[in-house]
Coordinates of C-alpha atoms and ligand atoms in Angstrom, one line a residue:
M210 CA 30.8 3.3 15.8
L211 CA 28.9 2.4 12.7
R212 CA 26.9 5.2 10.9
V213 CA 24.0 3.8 8.9
A214 CA 21.3 5.6 6.8
V215 CA 18.0 3.9 6.3
V216 CA 16.1 5.4 3.3
G217 CA 12.4 5.3 3.9
S218 CA 10.5 5.6 7.2
G219 CA 7.7 3.1 6.5
P220 CA 7.4 -0.1 8.4
S221 CA 10.4 -1.8 6.7
G222 CA 12.6 1.3 7.3
V223 CA 11.6 1.6 11.0
Y224 CA 11.9 -2.1 11.7
T225 CA 15.4 -2.0 10.1
A226 CA 16.4 0.9 12.3
Q227 CA 15.0 -0.9 15.3
A228 CA 16.8 -4.2 14.6
L229 CA 20.1 -2.2 14.1
V230 CA 20.0 -0.4 17.5
E231 CA 18.8 -3.6 19.2
Q232 CA 21.5 -5.7 17.8
D233 CA 24.4 -3.3 17.9
P234 CA 24.9 -1.1 21.0
D235 CA 27.1 1.4 19.1
V236 CA 25.4 1.9 15.8
R237 CA 23.9 5.4 15.0
V238 CA 21.0 5.4 12.5
H239 CA 19.6 8.2 10.4
V240 CA 16.2 7.4 8.9
L241 CA 15.6 9.6 5.8
D242 CA 12.3 10.1 4.1
R243 CA 11.3 12.1 1.0
L244 CA 8.2 13.3 2.9
P245 CA 8.3 15.6 6.0
C246 CA 6.2 12.9 7.8
P247 CA 7.3 9.5 8.9
Y248 CA 5.5 6.0 8.8
G249 CA 5.2 5.6 5.0
L250 CA 2.2 3.4 4.1
V251 CA 1.0 3.2 7.7
R252 CA 0.2 7.0 7.4
Y253 CA -0.4 7.1 3.6
G254 CA -1.8 3.7 2.7
V255 CA -3.7 2.1 5.6
A256 CA -7.3 3.0 5.2
P257 CA -8.5 5.7 7.7
D258 CA -11.2 3.4 9.1
H259 CA -8.5 0.8 10.1
E260 CA -7.7 2.6 13.3
K261 CA -6.2 -0.4 15.0
I262 CA -3.6 -0.9 12.2
K263 CA -3.1 2.9 12.1
S264 CA -2.3 2.8 15.8
L265 CA 0.9 0.9 14.8
Q266 CA 2.2 4.5 14.4
N267 CA 2.6 4.6 18.2
S268 CA 5.1 1.7 18.2
L269 CA 6.9 3.1 15.1
R270 CA 7.1 6.5 16.9
T271 CA 8.8 4.8 20.0
V272 CA 11.5 3.4 17.6
L273 CA 12.1 6.8 15.9
E274 CA 12.4 8.5 19.3
H275 CA 15.3 6.1 20.3
E276 CA 18.3 8.1 21.3
R277 CA 20.5 6.6 18.6
I278 CA 18.0 7.0 15.8
T279 CA 17.4 10.4 14.0
F280 CA 14.5 11.1 11.7
L281 CA 15.3 13.3 8.7
G282 CA 12.2 14.1 6.6
N283 CA 12.0 16.1 3.4
I284 CA 15.1 14.4 2.0
E285 CA 14.6 12.7 -1.3
V286 CA 17.0 10.1 -2.4
G287 CA 16.8 9.1 -6.1
D288 CA 15.3 10.7 -9.2
G289 CA 14.8 14.5 -8.5
G290 CA 16.8 14.2 -5.2
I291 CA 20.2 13.1 -4.0
P292 CA 21.8 10.2 -6.0
P293 CA 22.2 7.1 -3.8
A294 CA 26.0 7.3 -4.5
R295 CA 26.2 10.7 -2.7
I296 CA 24.2 9.4 0.3
G297 CA 26.7 6.5 0.4
E298 CA 29.5 9.1 0.9
L299 CA 27.9 10.3 4.2
Y300 CA 27.3 6.9 5.8
Q301 CA 29.2 3.6 6.1
A302 CA 26.1 1.7 5.0
V303 CA 22.8 2.6 3.4
V304 CA 19.7 0.4 3.7
Y305 CA 17.1 1.2 1.0
C306 CA 13.6 0.7 2.3
V307 CA 11.8 2.7 -0.4
G308 CA 8.9 0.3 -1.0
A309 CA 7.1 -0.1 -4.3
A310 CA 6.6 3.5 -5.3
T311 CA 4.1 3.1 -8.2
D312 CA 1.2 1.0 -9.3
R313 CA 0.8 -1.5 -12.1
G314 CA -1.1 -0.7 -15.2
L315 CA -3.6 -2.8 -17.1
A316 CA -2.3 -2.1 -20.6
V317 CA -5.8 -2.1 -22.1
P318 CA -7.4 0.5 -24.4
G319 CA -9.1 3.4 -22.6
E320 CA -7.0 3.1 -19.4
A321 CA -6.0 6.8 -19.7
L322 CA -9.6 8.1 -20.0
P323 CA -10.8 10.7 -17.5
G324 CA -12.6 8.7 -14.8
S325 CA -10.1 5.9 -14.9
S326 CA -7.5 6.0 -12.2
S327 CA -5.2 3.8 -10.1
A328 CA -6.5 2.8 -6.6
T329 CA -3.1 4.2 -5.4
E330 CA -4.2 7.7 -6.5
F331 CA -7.6 7.2 -4.8
V332 CA -5.8 5.9 -1.6
S333 CA -3.4 8.9 -1.7
W334 CA -6.3 11.2 -1.9
Y335 CA -8.3 9.9 1.1
S336 CA -5.0 9.6 3.0
A337 CA -4.0 13.2 2.4
H338 CA -0.8 12.4 0.6
P339 CA 0.8 15.7 -0.4
D340 CA 1.4 14.4 -3.9
A341 CA -2.2 13.5 -4.5
S342 CA -4.0 15.5 -7.1
A343 CA -5.4 18.7 -5.7
N344 CA -8.6 18.1 -7.7
G345 CA -9.3 14.8 -6.0
F346 CA -12.3 12.7 -6.7
A347 CA -15.7 14.3 -7.0
L348 CA -17.6 11.0 -6.6
Q349 CA -20.3 11.9 -9.0
A350 CA -20.3 8.4 -10.4
R351 CA -23.3 6.1 -9.5
S352 CA -21.4 3.0 -10.4
V353 CA -17.7 2.2 -9.7
V354 CA -15.7 -0.7 -11.0
V355 CA -12.6 -1.8 -8.9
I356 CA -10.3 -4.1 -10.9
G357 CA -8.4 -6.7 -8.8
V358 CA -9.3 -8.7 -5.8
G359 CA -6.5 -7.9 -3.3
N360 CA -6.7 -6.0 0.0
V361 CA -6.3 -2.6 -1.8
A362 CA -9.4 -3.3 -3.9
V363 CA -11.3 -4.2 -0.7
D364 CA -10.0 -1.0 1.1
V365 CA -11.1 1.3 -1.7
A366 CA -14.5 -0.5 -2.1
R367 CA -15.1 -0.2 1.6
V368 CA -14.2 3.5 1.9
L369 CA -16.5 4.2 -1.1
S370 CA -19.3 2.3 0.7
R371 CA -19.0 4.1 4.0
S372 CA -20.9 7.2 4.9
A373 CA -19.3 10.5 5.9
D374 CA -20.6 10.0 9.4
E375 CA -18.6 6.7 9.7
L376 CA -15.4 8.4 8.5
R377 CA -15.7 11.7 10.3
P378 CA -14.0 10.4 13.5
T379 CA -11.0 9.3 11.4
D380 CA -8.1 11.4 10.2
V381 CA -9.4 11.5 6.6
P382 CA -8.7 15.0 5.1
H383 CA -11.6 17.4 5.1
G384 CA -11.8 17.7 1.3
A385 CA -12.2 14.0 0.9
L386 CA -14.7 13.8 3.7
D387 CA -16.7 16.5 2.0
A388 CA -16.7 14.6 -1.3
L389 CA -17.6 11.4 0.4
A390 CA -20.5 13.1 2.1
R391 CA -21.8 14.2 -1.3
S392 CA -21.0 10.9 -3.0
R393 CA -23.6 9.6 -5.5
V394 CA -22.0 6.2 -5.6
R395 CA -24.6 3.4 -5.3
E396 CA -23.0 0.3 -6.9
V397 CA -19.4 -0.8 -6.4
H398 CA -18.3 -3.8 -8.5
I399 CA -15.0 -5.6 -7.4
A400 CA -13.8 -7.8 -10.3
G401 CA -11.3 -10.6 -10.2
R402 CA -9.9 -12.2 -13.4
R403 CA -9.6 -15.6 -11.7
G404 CA -11.8 -17.5 -9.2
P405 CA -12.7 -16.9 -5.6
S406 CA -10.1 -19.4 -4.3
Q407 CA -7.4 -17.3 -6.0
A408 CA -8.4 -14.0 -4.6
R409 CA -5.6 -12.2 -2.8
F410 CA -7.6 -10.4 -0.1
T411 CA -7.3 -11.6 3.5
T412 CA -10.4 -13.1 5.2
K413 CA -10.5 -10.5 7.9
E414 CA -10.8 -7.7 5.2
L415 CA -13.3 -9.7 3.2
R416 CA -15.5 -10.4 6.3
E417 CA -15.5 -6.6 7.1
L418 CA -17.3 -5.9 3.8
G419 CA -20.3 -7.8 5.3
T420 CA -20.4 -5.6 8.4
L421 CA -20.8 -2.1 6.8
P422 CA -23.8 -0.3 8.1
G423 CA -24.8 1.3 4.8
A424 CA -24.0 -1.4 2.3
R425 CA -24.8 -4.9 1.4
V426 CA -22.6 -7.4 -0.4
A427 CA -23.9 -9.5 -3.3
V428 CA -22.2 -12.5 -4.8
D429 CA -23.6 -14.8 -7.5
E430 CA -23.5 -18.4 -6.5
A431 CA -23.4 -19.6 -10.1
E432 CA -20.3 -17.5 -10.8
L433 CA -18.5 -18.7 -7.7
A434 CA -19.3 -22.3 -8.5
L435 CA -17.3 -22.1 -11.7
D436 CA -14.3 -22.5 -9.4
P437 CA -13.8 -26.2 -8.6
A438 CA -12.4 -25.2 -5.2
Y439 CA -15.6 -23.4 -4.4
A440 CA -17.6 -26.5 -4.9
D441 CA -15.1 -28.5 -2.8
P442 CA -12.9 -26.4 -0.5
S443 CA -11.7 -29.4 1.5
P444 CA -7.9 -29.9 1.5
R445 CA -7.0 -32.2 -1.4
P446 CA -5.1 -35.4 -0.6
A447 CA -1.4 -35.2 -1.3
P448 CA -0.8 -36.2 -4.9
A449 CA 1.5 -39.1 -5.8
L450 CA 5.1 -37.9 -6.2
S451 CA 5.2 -39.2 -9.8
S452 CA 2.3 -37.0 -10.9
P453 CA 2.7 -33.4 -9.9
P454 CA -0.6 -31.6 -9.4
N455 CA -1.8 -29.1 -12.0
V456 CA -3.6 -27.0 -9.5
P457 CA -1.7 -25.7 -6.5
P458 CA -3.3 -27.0 -3.2
L459 CA -5.7 -24.5 -1.6
T460 CA -4.1 -22.5 1.2
A461 CA -5.9 -22.2 4.6
A462 CA -6.5 -18.5 3.8
A463 CA -8.1 -19.3 0.5
R464 CA -10.3 -21.9 2.1
R465 CA -11.5 -19.4 4.7
N466 CA -12.3 -16.9 1.9
V467 CA -14.3 -19.5 0.1
E468 CA -16.2 -20.4 3.2
V469 CA -17.2 -16.7 3.8
L470 CA -18.3 -16.4 0.1
R471 CA -20.3 -19.6 0.4
G472 CA -22.1 -18.2 3.4
W473 CA -22.9 -15.0 1.5
A474 CA -24.1 -16.8 -1.6
A475 CA -26.5 -18.7 0.6
A476 CA -28.2 -15.4 1.3
G477 CA -29.3 -15.2 -2.3
A478 CA -29.5 -12.3 -4.7
A479 CA -30.5 -9.8 -1.9
G480 CA -27.0 -10.1 -0.5
V481 CA -25.8 -9.7 3.1
G482 CA -25.2 -6.6 5.2
A483 CA -25.4 -5.3 8.7
G484 CA -27.5 -2.2 8.1
E485 CA -31.3 -1.9 8.1
D486 CA -31.5 0.2 5.0
P487 CA -28.4 -0.1 2.9
V488 CA -27.8 2.6 0.3
R489 CA -25.0 0.9 -1.6
T490 CA -24.3 -2.6 -2.9
V491 CA -20.8 -4.1 -3.2
H492 CA -20.8 -6.7 -6.0
L493 CA -18.0 -9.3 -5.7
R494 CA -17.4 -10.6 -9.2
F495 CA -15.1 -13.3 -10.5
F496 CA -13.8 -14.7 -13.8
L497 CA -13.8 -11.3 -15.4
R498 CA -10.7 -10.2 -17.3
P499 CA -10.7 -6.5 -18.3
V500 CA -10.1 -6.0 -22.0
E501 CA -11.2 -2.4 -22.6
L502 CA -12.4 0.7 -20.8
L503 CA -15.5 2.0 -22.6
E504 CA -15.9 5.7 -23.4
R505 CA -18.8 8.1 -23.7
G506 CA -18.5 11.8 -24.1
G507 CA -14.8 11.7 -23.6
R508 CA -15.0 10.0 -20.2
V509 CA -15.0 6.4 -19.0
A510 CA -18.5 4.8 -19.2
G511 CA -17.7 1.2 -18.3
V512 CA -15.5 -1.8 -18.5
R513 CA -15.6 -4.6 -21.1
F514 CA -14.6 -7.9 -19.6
A515 CA -13.8 -11.2 -21.2
R516 CA -15.6 -13.9 -19.3
T517 CA -13.0 -16.4 -18.2
V518 CA -13.1 -20.1 -17.1
P519 CA -10.6 -22.1 -15.0
D520 CA -7.9 -23.6 -17.2
G521 CA -7.3 -26.5 -14.8
S522 CA -3.8 -25.3 -13.8
G523 CA -4.7 -22.5 -11.4
G524 CA -5.1 -19.9 -14.2
V525 CA -7.9 -19.0 -16.5
R526 CA -8.7 -18.9 -20.3
D527 CA -11.1 -16.7 -22.1
S528 CA -14.5 -18.3 -22.7
G529 CA -15.2 -16.3 -25.9
R530 CA -18.0 -14.4 -24.1
Y531 CA -17.9 -10.8 -22.9
E532 CA -19.7 -8.7 -20.3
D533 CA -19.9 -4.9 -20.0
I534 CA -20.3 -3.2 -16.6
D535 CA -21.4 0.4 -16.6
A536 CA -19.2 2.6 -14.5
Q537 CA -18.4 6.3 -14.4
L538 CA -15.3 5.7 -12.2
V539 CA -12.9 2.8 -12.7
L540 CA -10.1 2.1 -10.1
R541 CA -7.4 -0.4 -11.0
A542 CA -6.1 -2.1 -7.9
V543 CA -3.8 -4.6 -9.6
G544 CA -0.8 -4.3 -7.3
Y545 CA 2.2 -2.0 -6.7
R546 CA 5.5 -1.9 -8.6
G547 CA 9.0 -0.9 -7.4
L548 CA 10.9 1.8 -9.2
P549 CA 14.6 1.8 -9.9
L550 CA 16.9 4.1 -7.9
P551 CA 19.5 5.8 -10.1
G552 CA 22.8 4.0 -10.0
L553 CA 21.4 1.0 -8.1
P554 CA 20.9 -2.4 -9.9
F555 CA 17.3 -3.2 -10.7
D556 CA 15.3 -6.2 -11.9
P557 CA 12.6 -4.7 -14.1
V558 CA 10.6 -7.9 -14.2
R559 CA 10.2 -8.3 -10.5
G560 CA 10.4 -4.5 -9.8
T561 CA 13.0 -5.2 -7.1
V562 CA 16.7 -4.6 -6.4
P563 CA 18.7 -7.9 -6.8
H564 CA 20.0 -8.9 -3.4
R565 CA 21.3 -11.8 -1.3
A566 CA 19.9 -11.9 2.2
G567 CA 19.5 -8.1 1.9
R568 CA 23.0 -7.3 0.4
V569 CA 22.6 -5.5 -2.9
L570 CA 24.1 -7.5 -5.7
R571 CA 26.0 -5.8 -8.5
D572 CA 26.6 -8.3 -11.3
G573 CA 25.8 -11.0 -8.9
V574 CA 28.4 -9.8 -6.3
P575 CA 27.4 -8.2 -2.9
S576 CA 28.1 -4.5 -3.0
P577 CA 29.8 -3.2 0.2
G578 CA 27.7 -0.8 2.2
E579 CA 24.4 -1.2 0.1
Y580 CA 21.4 -3.1 1.5
V581 CA 17.7 -3.4 0.9
A582 CA 14.6 -4.3 3.0
G583 CA 10.9 -4.4 2.5
W584 CA 9.0 -4.3 -0.8
I585 CA 12.0 -3.0 -2.9
K586 CA 13.7 -6.2 -1.7
R587 CA 11.0 -8.9 -1.9
G588 CA 8.2 -7.3 -4.0
P589 CA 4.9 -5.8 -2.9
T590 CA 3.5 -8.7 -0.9
G591 CA 2.6 -9.6 2.7
V592 CA 1.2 -7.6 5.6
I593 CA 3.0 -4.9 7.7
G594 CA 4.3 -7.5 10.1
S595 CA 6.1 -9.4 7.2
N596 CA 8.6 -6.5 7.2
R597 CA 10.0 -7.4 10.7
S598 CA 11.6 -10.7 9.6
C599 CA 12.6 -9.1 6.3
A600 CA 14.4 -6.2 8.1
K601 CA 16.0 -8.6 10.6
E602 CA 17.5 -10.7 7.8
T603 CA 19.0 -7.6 6.2
V604 CA 20.3 -6.2 9.5
T605 CA 22.0 -9.6 10.3
S606 CA 23.8 -9.4 6.9
L607 CA 24.8 -5.7 7.6
L608 CA 26.2 -6.4 11.1
D609 CA 28.0 -9.5 9.8
D610 CA 29.7 -7.1 7.4
A611 CA 30.5 -4.6 10.2
P612 CA 34.3 -5.3 10.3
L613 CA 34.4 -4.5 6.6
L614 CA 32.1 -1.5 6.8
A615 CA 34.1 0.0 9.7
G616 CA 36.9 0.8 7.3
R617 CA 34.6 2.9 5.0
P618 CA 34.6 6.7 5.3
S619 CA 31.6 8.6 6.6
A620 CA 30.8 12.3 7.2
P621 CA 31.3 13.5 10.8
D622 CA 28.0 15.4 10.6
P623 CA 25.7 14.1 7.8
V624 CA 22.9 16.6 8.7
A625 CA 25.3 19.6 8.2
A626 CA 26.4 18.0 4.8
L627 CA 22.8 17.7 3.7
R628 CA 22.2 21.3 4.6
A629 CA 25.3 22.3 2.8
W630 CA 23.8 20.6 -0.3
G631 CA 20.9 23.0 -0.1
L632 CA 18.4 20.5 1.5
R633 CA 16.1 21.4 4.4
P634 CA 15.6 18.4 6.5
V635 CA 12.6 18.2 8.7
E636 CA 13.8 16.8 12.0
W637 CA 11.8 15.1 14.8
D638 CA 10.7 18.5 16.3
G639 CA 9.5 19.6 12.9
W640 CA 7.4 16.4 12.6
L641 CA 6.0 17.0 16.2
S642 CA 5.1 20.5 15.0
I643 CA 3.1 19.0 12.1
E644 CA 1.3 16.7 14.5
R645 CA 0.3 19.7 16.6
A646 CA -0.9 21.6 13.6
E647 CA -3.0 18.6 12.6
T648 CA -4.6 18.4 16.0
A649 CA -5.3 22.2 15.9
L650 CA -6.8 21.7 12.4
G651 CA -9.0 18.9 13.6
R652 CA -10.1 21.0 16.6
S653 CA -11.1 23.9 14.4
L654 CA -13.3 21.5 12.3
G655 CA -14.9 19.9 15.4
R656 CA -13.0 16.6 14.6
G657 CA -10.0 14.7 16.0
Q658 CA -6.6 15.0 14.4
V659 CA -7.1 15.8 10.7
K660 CA -4.2 15.4 8.2
I661 CA -2.7 18.4 6.3
P662 CA -3.0 17.4 2.6
D663 CA -0.4 19.7 0.9
W664 CA 3.3 20.3 0.9
T665 CA 3.1 24.0 1.7
G666 CA 0.9 23.3 4.8
L667 CA 3.2 20.5 6.0
L668 CA 6.4 22.4 5.5
S669 CA 5.2 25.6 7.1
A670 CA 3.8 23.6 10.1
A671 CA 7.3 21.9 10.4
E672 CA 9.0 25.4 10.3
R673 CA 6.9 26.6 13.2
A674 CA 8.9 24.2 15.4
H675 CA 11.7 26.8 15.2
L676 CA 9.5 29.7 15.9
G677 CA 8.8 28.5 19.4
Ligands
NAP208 P1 -2.3 -7.9 -4.6 O1 -2.6 -8.5 -3.3 O2 -1.1 -8.4 -5.4 O3 -3.6 -8.1 -5.6 C1 -3.6 -7.6 -6.9 C2 -4.9 -8.1 -7.6 O4 -4.8 -7.6 -8.9 C3 -5.0 -9.6 -7.8 O5 -6.3 -10.0 -7.6 C4 -4.5 -9.8 -9.2 O6 -5.0 -11.0 -9.8 C5 -5.1 -8.6 -9.9 N1 -4.4 -8.3 -11.1 C6 -3.1 -8.1 -11.4 N2 -2.9 -7.8 -12.7 C7 -4.1 -7.8 -13.2 C8 -4.6 -7.5 -14.5 N3 -3.7 -7.1 -15.5 N4 -5.9 -7.5 -14.8 C9 -6.8 -7.9 -13.8 N5 -6.4 -8.1 -12.6 C10 -5.1 -8.1 -12.3 O7 -2.1 -6.3 -4.5 P2 -2.7 -5.2 -3.6 O8 -4.2 -5.4 -3.3 O9 -2.3 -3.9 -4.2 O10 -2.0 -5.4 -2.2 C11 -0.5 -5.2 -2.1 C12 -0.1 -5.8 -0.8 O11 -0.5 -4.9 0.3 C13 -0.6 -7.1 -0.4 O12 0.3 -7.9 0.2 C14 -1.8 -6.8 0.5 O13 -2.2 -7.8 1.4 C15 -1.2 -5.6 1.3 N6 -2.3 -4.8 1.8 C16 -2.8 -5.2 3.0 C17 -3.9 -4.5 3.6 C18 -4.4 -4.9 4.9 O14 -3.8 -5.7 5.6 N7 -5.6 -4.4 5.3 C19 -4.4 -3.4 2.9 C20 -3.9 -3.0 1.7 C21 -2.8 -3.7 1.1 P3 -4.2 -12.3 -10.0 O15 -4.1 -13.0 -8.7 O16 -4.9 -13.1 -11.0 O17 -2.8 -11.9 -10.5

């Protein structure tokens, strides 16, 4: 019987556990998570108004309730927790599914000013992540700049543009709902450094911006038209083999995005929106590279952008012109970044653990018993479903190695060993107790389930599982 630990209970961790028990009738899997709650970014990253994606938690739950899978929350592996090497002593194989734990920076002056923050911090706040700053976001800003044109940028712009009434039925924590109810935000500017055909958001998320009851979306046709692919989104003929193209061909997804933006541009300066009387405007801007965050009175007051133009090779160059956009809140949504785990090899450029088909490589050689899946393996790209095939590839490697792994030692009772090390794992009944406490909290507030936003609240709710 193979004993495997999966570190991380987000989609990549749960899909890894699922593939393991489906493909090997004898394997036992422990899914460890630093938080007392499972589901990773499905619980703490998917926006609260994306109920359909959030409902994926139901299928992840079914996996974690499998008889050969055990969830162990409140177990941190890595910096500040147990070193990976010690976890490796308890199990014959460990699969690290720890995601990309931090966000990228802009490296421009003013980035650290009060009022400038990463979108990750904002998402953590409205998702009730227990590590989110207790002070939260007061949303006194009238104008917000969101830097980056990926799905995270669209998520935070959309949440900022929704009313509290729209978000009340969701599991958004009460403090965040209160701040959103009193929000003074009127203008949300989403700024991309390249053109509309190079934006990273998906068309479904883009279209959704045009359906908000309380906001309209404005795009500037002249700005969009700087992008040659905006003027002509048709698929280009295949280039002759002897002359490789300078510009990568437009993907179907990029073409769909351009078509949506062309439709919105046709509506003119008034923009588009579903509501009768929109209170907010989302400005979708392109060809703006942030060069500095501007300061007034010790706080962020805006962003200075270099105006860019296409360079003919899919990138941009500065045009020599600048534009300042006033903003009292700046959120950078320029992607996530993986963090190294102590003792595990790491590629600092890609922010990933070097691997071959999921086997961790030490000096280019597969390291027995160590595997990766998800964003720490392939970088922070793709949608939740992308983790299924990624996990399957890793599990295939692991099970191919099973004869070798069977000879490795493991602890007869890893949970007892973790307790002996002074850790207090939150097991499945503890998590169910947290869920019950969140339902009770929601009921007391006249809402559905409402997330508990702090460590003390989560751990004491988990403890109540043992008090009957
Ligand atoms: P992303 O898709 O990689 O987008 C990052 C954006 O930041 C890009 O527009 C990028 O522009 C820009 N950027 C990077 N460095 C910059 C800089 N120094 N200055 C200005 N702009 C910069 O990242 P993400 O939005 O964080 O999303 C991460 C992953 O999660 C994606 O796979 C996404 O689809 C997924 N996700 C999905 C959903 C959903 O399905 N609803 C929701 C949230 C996240 P360039 O292209 O020019 O580099």
